[in-house]
Short mmCIF file of C-alpha atoms and ligand atoms in Angstrom, two decimals:
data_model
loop_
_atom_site.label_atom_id
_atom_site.label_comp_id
_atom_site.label_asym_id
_atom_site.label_seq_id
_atom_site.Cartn_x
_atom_site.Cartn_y
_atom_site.Cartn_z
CA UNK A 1 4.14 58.36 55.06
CA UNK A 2 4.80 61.97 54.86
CA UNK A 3 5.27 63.55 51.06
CA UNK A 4 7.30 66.94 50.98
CA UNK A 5 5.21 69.77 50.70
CA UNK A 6 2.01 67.75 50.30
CA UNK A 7 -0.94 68.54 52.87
CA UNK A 8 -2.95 66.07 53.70
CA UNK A 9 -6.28 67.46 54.76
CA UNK A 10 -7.55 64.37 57.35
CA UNK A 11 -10.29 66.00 59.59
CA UNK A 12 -12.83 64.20 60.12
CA UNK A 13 -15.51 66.01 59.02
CA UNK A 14 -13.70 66.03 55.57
CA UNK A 15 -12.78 62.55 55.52
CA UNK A 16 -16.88 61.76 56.47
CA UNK A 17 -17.69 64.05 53.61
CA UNK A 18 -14.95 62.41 51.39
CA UNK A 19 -16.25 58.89 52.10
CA UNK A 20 -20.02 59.71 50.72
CA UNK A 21 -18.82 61.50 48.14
CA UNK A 22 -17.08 57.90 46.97
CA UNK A 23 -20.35 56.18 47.36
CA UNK A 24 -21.14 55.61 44.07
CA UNK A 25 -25.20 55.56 44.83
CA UNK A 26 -24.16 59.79 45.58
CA UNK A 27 -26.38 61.43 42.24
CA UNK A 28 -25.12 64.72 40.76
CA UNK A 29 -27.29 66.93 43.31
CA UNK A 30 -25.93 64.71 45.76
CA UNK A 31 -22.12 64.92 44.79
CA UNK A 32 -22.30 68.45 44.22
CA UNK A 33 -23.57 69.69 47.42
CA UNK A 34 -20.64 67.42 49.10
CA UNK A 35 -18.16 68.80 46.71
CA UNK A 36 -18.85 72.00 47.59
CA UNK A 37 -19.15 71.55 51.26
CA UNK A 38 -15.75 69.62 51.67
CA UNK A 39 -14.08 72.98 49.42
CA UNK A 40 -15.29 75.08 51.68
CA UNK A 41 -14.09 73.28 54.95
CA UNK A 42 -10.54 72.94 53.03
CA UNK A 43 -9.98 76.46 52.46
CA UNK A 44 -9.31 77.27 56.25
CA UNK A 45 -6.21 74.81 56.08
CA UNK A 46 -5.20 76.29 52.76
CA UNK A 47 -5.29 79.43 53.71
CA UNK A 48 -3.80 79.32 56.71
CA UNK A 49 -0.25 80.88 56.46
CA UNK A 50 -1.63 83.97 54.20
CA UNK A 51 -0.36 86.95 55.42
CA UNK A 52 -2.17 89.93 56.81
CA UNK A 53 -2.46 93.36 57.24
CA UNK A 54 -3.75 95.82 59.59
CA UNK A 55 -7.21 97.43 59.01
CA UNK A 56 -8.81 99.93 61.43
CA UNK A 57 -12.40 99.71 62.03
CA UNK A 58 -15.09 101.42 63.88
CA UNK A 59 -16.98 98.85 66.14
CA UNK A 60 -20.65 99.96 67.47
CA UNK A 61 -18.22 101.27 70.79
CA UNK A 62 -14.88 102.20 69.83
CA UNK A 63 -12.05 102.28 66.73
CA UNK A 64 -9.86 99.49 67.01
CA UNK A 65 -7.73 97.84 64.39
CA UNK A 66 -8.34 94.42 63.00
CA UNK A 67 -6.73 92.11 60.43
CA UNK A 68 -7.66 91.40 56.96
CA UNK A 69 -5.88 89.00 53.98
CA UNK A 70 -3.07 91.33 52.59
CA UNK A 71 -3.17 90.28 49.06
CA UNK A 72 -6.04 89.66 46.53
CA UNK A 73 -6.91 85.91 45.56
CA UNK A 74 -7.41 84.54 42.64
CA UNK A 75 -8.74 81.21 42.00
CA UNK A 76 -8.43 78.92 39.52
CA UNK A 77 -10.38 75.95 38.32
CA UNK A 78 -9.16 73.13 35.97
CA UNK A 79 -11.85 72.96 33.90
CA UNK A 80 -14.34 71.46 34.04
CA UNK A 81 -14.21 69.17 37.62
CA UNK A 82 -12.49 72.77 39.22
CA UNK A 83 -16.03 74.51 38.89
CA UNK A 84 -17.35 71.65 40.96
CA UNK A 85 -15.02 73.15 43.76
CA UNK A 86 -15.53 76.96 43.01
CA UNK A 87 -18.58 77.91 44.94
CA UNK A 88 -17.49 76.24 47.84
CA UNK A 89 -14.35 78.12 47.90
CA UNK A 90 -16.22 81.67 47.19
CA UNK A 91 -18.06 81.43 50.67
CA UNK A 92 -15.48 81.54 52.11
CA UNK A 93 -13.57 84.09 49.62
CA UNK A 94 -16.22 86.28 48.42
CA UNK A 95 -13.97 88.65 46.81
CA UNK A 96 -11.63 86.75 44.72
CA UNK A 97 -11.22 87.10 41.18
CA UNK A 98 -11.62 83.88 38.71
CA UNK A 99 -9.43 82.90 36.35
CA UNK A 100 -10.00 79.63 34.10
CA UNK A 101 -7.80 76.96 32.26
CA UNK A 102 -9.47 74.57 30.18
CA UNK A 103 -7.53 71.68 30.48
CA UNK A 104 -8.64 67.72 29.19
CA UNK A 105 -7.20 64.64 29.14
CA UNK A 106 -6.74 62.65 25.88
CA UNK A 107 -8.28 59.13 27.07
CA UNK A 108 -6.00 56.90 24.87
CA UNK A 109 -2.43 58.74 26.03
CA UNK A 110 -3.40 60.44 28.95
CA UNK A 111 -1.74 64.01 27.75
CA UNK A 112 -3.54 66.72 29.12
CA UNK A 113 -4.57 69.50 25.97
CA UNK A 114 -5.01 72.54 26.66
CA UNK A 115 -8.04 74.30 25.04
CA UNK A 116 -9.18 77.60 26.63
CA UNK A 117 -6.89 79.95 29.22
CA UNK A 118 -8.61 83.48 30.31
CA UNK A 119 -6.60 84.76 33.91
CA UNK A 120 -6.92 88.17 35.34
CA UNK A 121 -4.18 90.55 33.89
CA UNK A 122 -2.90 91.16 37.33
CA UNK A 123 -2.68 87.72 38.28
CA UNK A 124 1.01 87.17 39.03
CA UNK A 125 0.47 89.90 42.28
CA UNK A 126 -1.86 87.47 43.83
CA UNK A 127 -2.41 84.59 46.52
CA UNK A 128 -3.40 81.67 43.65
CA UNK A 129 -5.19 78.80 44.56
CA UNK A 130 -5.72 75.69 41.62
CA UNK A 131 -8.52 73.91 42.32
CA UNK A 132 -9.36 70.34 40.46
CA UNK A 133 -10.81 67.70 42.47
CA UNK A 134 -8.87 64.72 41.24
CA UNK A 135 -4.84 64.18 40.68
CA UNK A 136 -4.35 61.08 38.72
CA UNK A 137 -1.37 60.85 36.24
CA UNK A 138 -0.47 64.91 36.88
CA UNK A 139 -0.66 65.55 33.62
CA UNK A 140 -3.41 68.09 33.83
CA UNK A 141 -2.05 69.38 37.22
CA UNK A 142 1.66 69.88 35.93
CA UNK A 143 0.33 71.55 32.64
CA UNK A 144 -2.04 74.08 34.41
CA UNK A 145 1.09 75.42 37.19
CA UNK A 146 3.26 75.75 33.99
CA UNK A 147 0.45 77.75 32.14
CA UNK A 148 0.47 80.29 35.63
CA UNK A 149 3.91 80.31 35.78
CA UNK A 150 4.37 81.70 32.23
CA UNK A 151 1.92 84.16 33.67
CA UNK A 152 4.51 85.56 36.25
CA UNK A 153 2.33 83.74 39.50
CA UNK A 154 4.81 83.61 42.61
CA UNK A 155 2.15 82.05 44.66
CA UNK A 156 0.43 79.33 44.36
CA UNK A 157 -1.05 76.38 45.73
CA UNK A 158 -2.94 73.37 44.56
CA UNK A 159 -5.80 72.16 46.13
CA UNK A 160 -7.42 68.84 45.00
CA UNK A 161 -9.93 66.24 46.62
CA UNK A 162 -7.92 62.85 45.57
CA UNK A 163 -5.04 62.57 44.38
CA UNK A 164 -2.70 59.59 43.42
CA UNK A 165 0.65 58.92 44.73
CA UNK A 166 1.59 59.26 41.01
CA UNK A 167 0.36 62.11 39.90
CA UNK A 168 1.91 63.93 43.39
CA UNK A 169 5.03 62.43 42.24
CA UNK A 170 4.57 63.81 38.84
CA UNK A 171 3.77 67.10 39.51
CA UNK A 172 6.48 67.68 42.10
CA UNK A 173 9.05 66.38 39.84
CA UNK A 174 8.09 69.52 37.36
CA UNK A 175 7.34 72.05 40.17
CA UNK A 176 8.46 70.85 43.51
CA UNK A 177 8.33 74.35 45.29
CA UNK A 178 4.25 74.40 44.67
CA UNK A 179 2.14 72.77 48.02
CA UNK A 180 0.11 70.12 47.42
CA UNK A 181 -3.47 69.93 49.29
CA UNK A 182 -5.43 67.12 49.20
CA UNK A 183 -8.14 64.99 51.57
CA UNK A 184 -6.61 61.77 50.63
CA UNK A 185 -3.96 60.25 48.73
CA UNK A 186 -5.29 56.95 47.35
CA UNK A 187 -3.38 53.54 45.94
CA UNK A 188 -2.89 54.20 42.39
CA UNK A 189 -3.91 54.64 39.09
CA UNK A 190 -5.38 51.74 36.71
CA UNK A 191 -4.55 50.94 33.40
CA UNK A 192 -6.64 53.46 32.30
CA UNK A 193 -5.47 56.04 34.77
CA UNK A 194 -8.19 56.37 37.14
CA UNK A 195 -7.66 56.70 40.72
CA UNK A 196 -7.94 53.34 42.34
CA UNK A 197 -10.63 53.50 44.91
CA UNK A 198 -10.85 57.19 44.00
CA UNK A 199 -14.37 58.59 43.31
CA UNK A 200 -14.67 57.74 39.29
CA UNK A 201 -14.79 60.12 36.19
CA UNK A 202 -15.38 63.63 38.59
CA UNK A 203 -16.19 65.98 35.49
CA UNK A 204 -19.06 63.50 34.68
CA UNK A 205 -20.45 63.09 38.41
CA UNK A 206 -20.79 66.58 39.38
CA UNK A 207 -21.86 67.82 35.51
CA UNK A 208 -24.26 63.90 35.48
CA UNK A 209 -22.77 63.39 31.85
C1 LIG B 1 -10.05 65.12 35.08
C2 LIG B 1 -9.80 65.87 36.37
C3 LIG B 1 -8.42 66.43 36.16
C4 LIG B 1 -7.76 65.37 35.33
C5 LIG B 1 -6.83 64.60 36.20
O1 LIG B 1 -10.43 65.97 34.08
O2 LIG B 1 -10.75 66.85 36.63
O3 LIG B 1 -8.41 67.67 35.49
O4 LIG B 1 -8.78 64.51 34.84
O5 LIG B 1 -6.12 63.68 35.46
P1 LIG B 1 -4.56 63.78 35.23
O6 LIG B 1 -3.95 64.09 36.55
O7 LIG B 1 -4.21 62.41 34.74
O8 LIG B 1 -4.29 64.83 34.21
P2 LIG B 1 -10.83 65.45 32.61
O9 LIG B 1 -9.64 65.44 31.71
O10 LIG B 1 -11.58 64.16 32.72
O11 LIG B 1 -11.75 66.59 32.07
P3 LIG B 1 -13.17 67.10 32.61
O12 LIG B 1 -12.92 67.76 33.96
O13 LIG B 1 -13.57 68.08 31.58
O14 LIG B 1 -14.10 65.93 32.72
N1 LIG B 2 -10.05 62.06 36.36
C1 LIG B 2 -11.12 61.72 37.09
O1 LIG B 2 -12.16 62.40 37.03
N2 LIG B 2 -11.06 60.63 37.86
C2 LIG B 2 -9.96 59.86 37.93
O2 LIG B 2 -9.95 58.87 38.67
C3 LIG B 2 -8.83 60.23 37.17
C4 LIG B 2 -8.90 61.34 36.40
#
């Protein structure tokens, strides 16, 4: 079933990746290395509508002119699962800026608090990409897009591993106009909102708290 504005990311090289990463025999050395390969791999579909500009250049024969991104990037990790996805990302976009949002869930309602924000003063003239390898209620999604929003970001996407047809749901309903990536869109959320299969508690497999 297709979602507006949600991108699912189904190569199979991903979706290989995706499936050991569930395993959950994967240690944290393990988990991160796959984390970090499977950001990398999704930043080519991410960024692939970013505009571009014109650069000349001076090849080892002759001048020609190539392309390069037109605007900076920033990205921006949830913490603390979105550092799991932040190297990854940086191979492939050495010179973006970082911003952070410290965002947690409360276990018992599930209301994301907020607890540390630091984004580059120049923020709201650049390509954004949210990072956070799990969607489950939206909570901590919806919360972080509002927090860049009050920052005057125009563009913005959010990238996640797994995310729940719930928490998609959730965070459109808030901010509909913001795409959605993700490698797979799973069942549902449990009782305790986890994402049924889903991977587990992310934070605590990449950090091995
Ligand atoms: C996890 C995950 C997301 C959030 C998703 O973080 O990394 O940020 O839960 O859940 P939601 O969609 O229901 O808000 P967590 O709150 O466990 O914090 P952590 O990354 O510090 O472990
Ligand atoms: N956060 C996680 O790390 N995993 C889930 O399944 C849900 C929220």
């Amino acid at each position: 079933m297709e979602l507006p504005n949600v991108i699912l990311l189904d190569h199979p090289v991903i979706q290989t990746k995706l499936t050991e990463l569930r395993d959950f025999t994967a240690d944290h050395r393990k988990f991160r290395a796959l984390l970090d390969e499977i950001a990398g791999l999704m930043v080519y579909e991410v960024t692939r509508d970013w505009p571009t500009k014109p650069q000349p250049v001076q090849t080892p024969l002759e001048k020609t002119v190539g392309k390069v991104l037109a605007r900076q990037v920033t990205l921006v990790p949830i913490l603390r699962a979105g550092l799991g996805m932040a190297d990854g990302v940086l191979k492939l976009l050495p010179d973006a800026r970082l911003g952070h949002l410290g965002v947690r869930r409360n276990e018992e309602t599930l209301e994301p608090m907020s607890y540390y924000q630091k984004l580059p003063p120049d923020i709201a003239q650049t390509e954004v990409l949210l990072i956070d390898p799990m969607l489950a209620t939206g909570g901590s999604g919806s919360a972080a897009i509002s927090y860049l929003k009050t920052a005057g970001v125009v563009s913005m996407k959010f990238v996640c591993l797994v995310a729940a047809p719930e928490g998609i749901a959730a965070v459109h309903r808030e901010h509909p106009e913001v795409p959605i990536y993700t490698a797979a869109i799973d069942r549902q959320l449990n009782e305790k909102g986890y994402i049924l299969p889903g991977l587990g508690d992310a934070g605590d497999r990449i950090f091995g708290t």
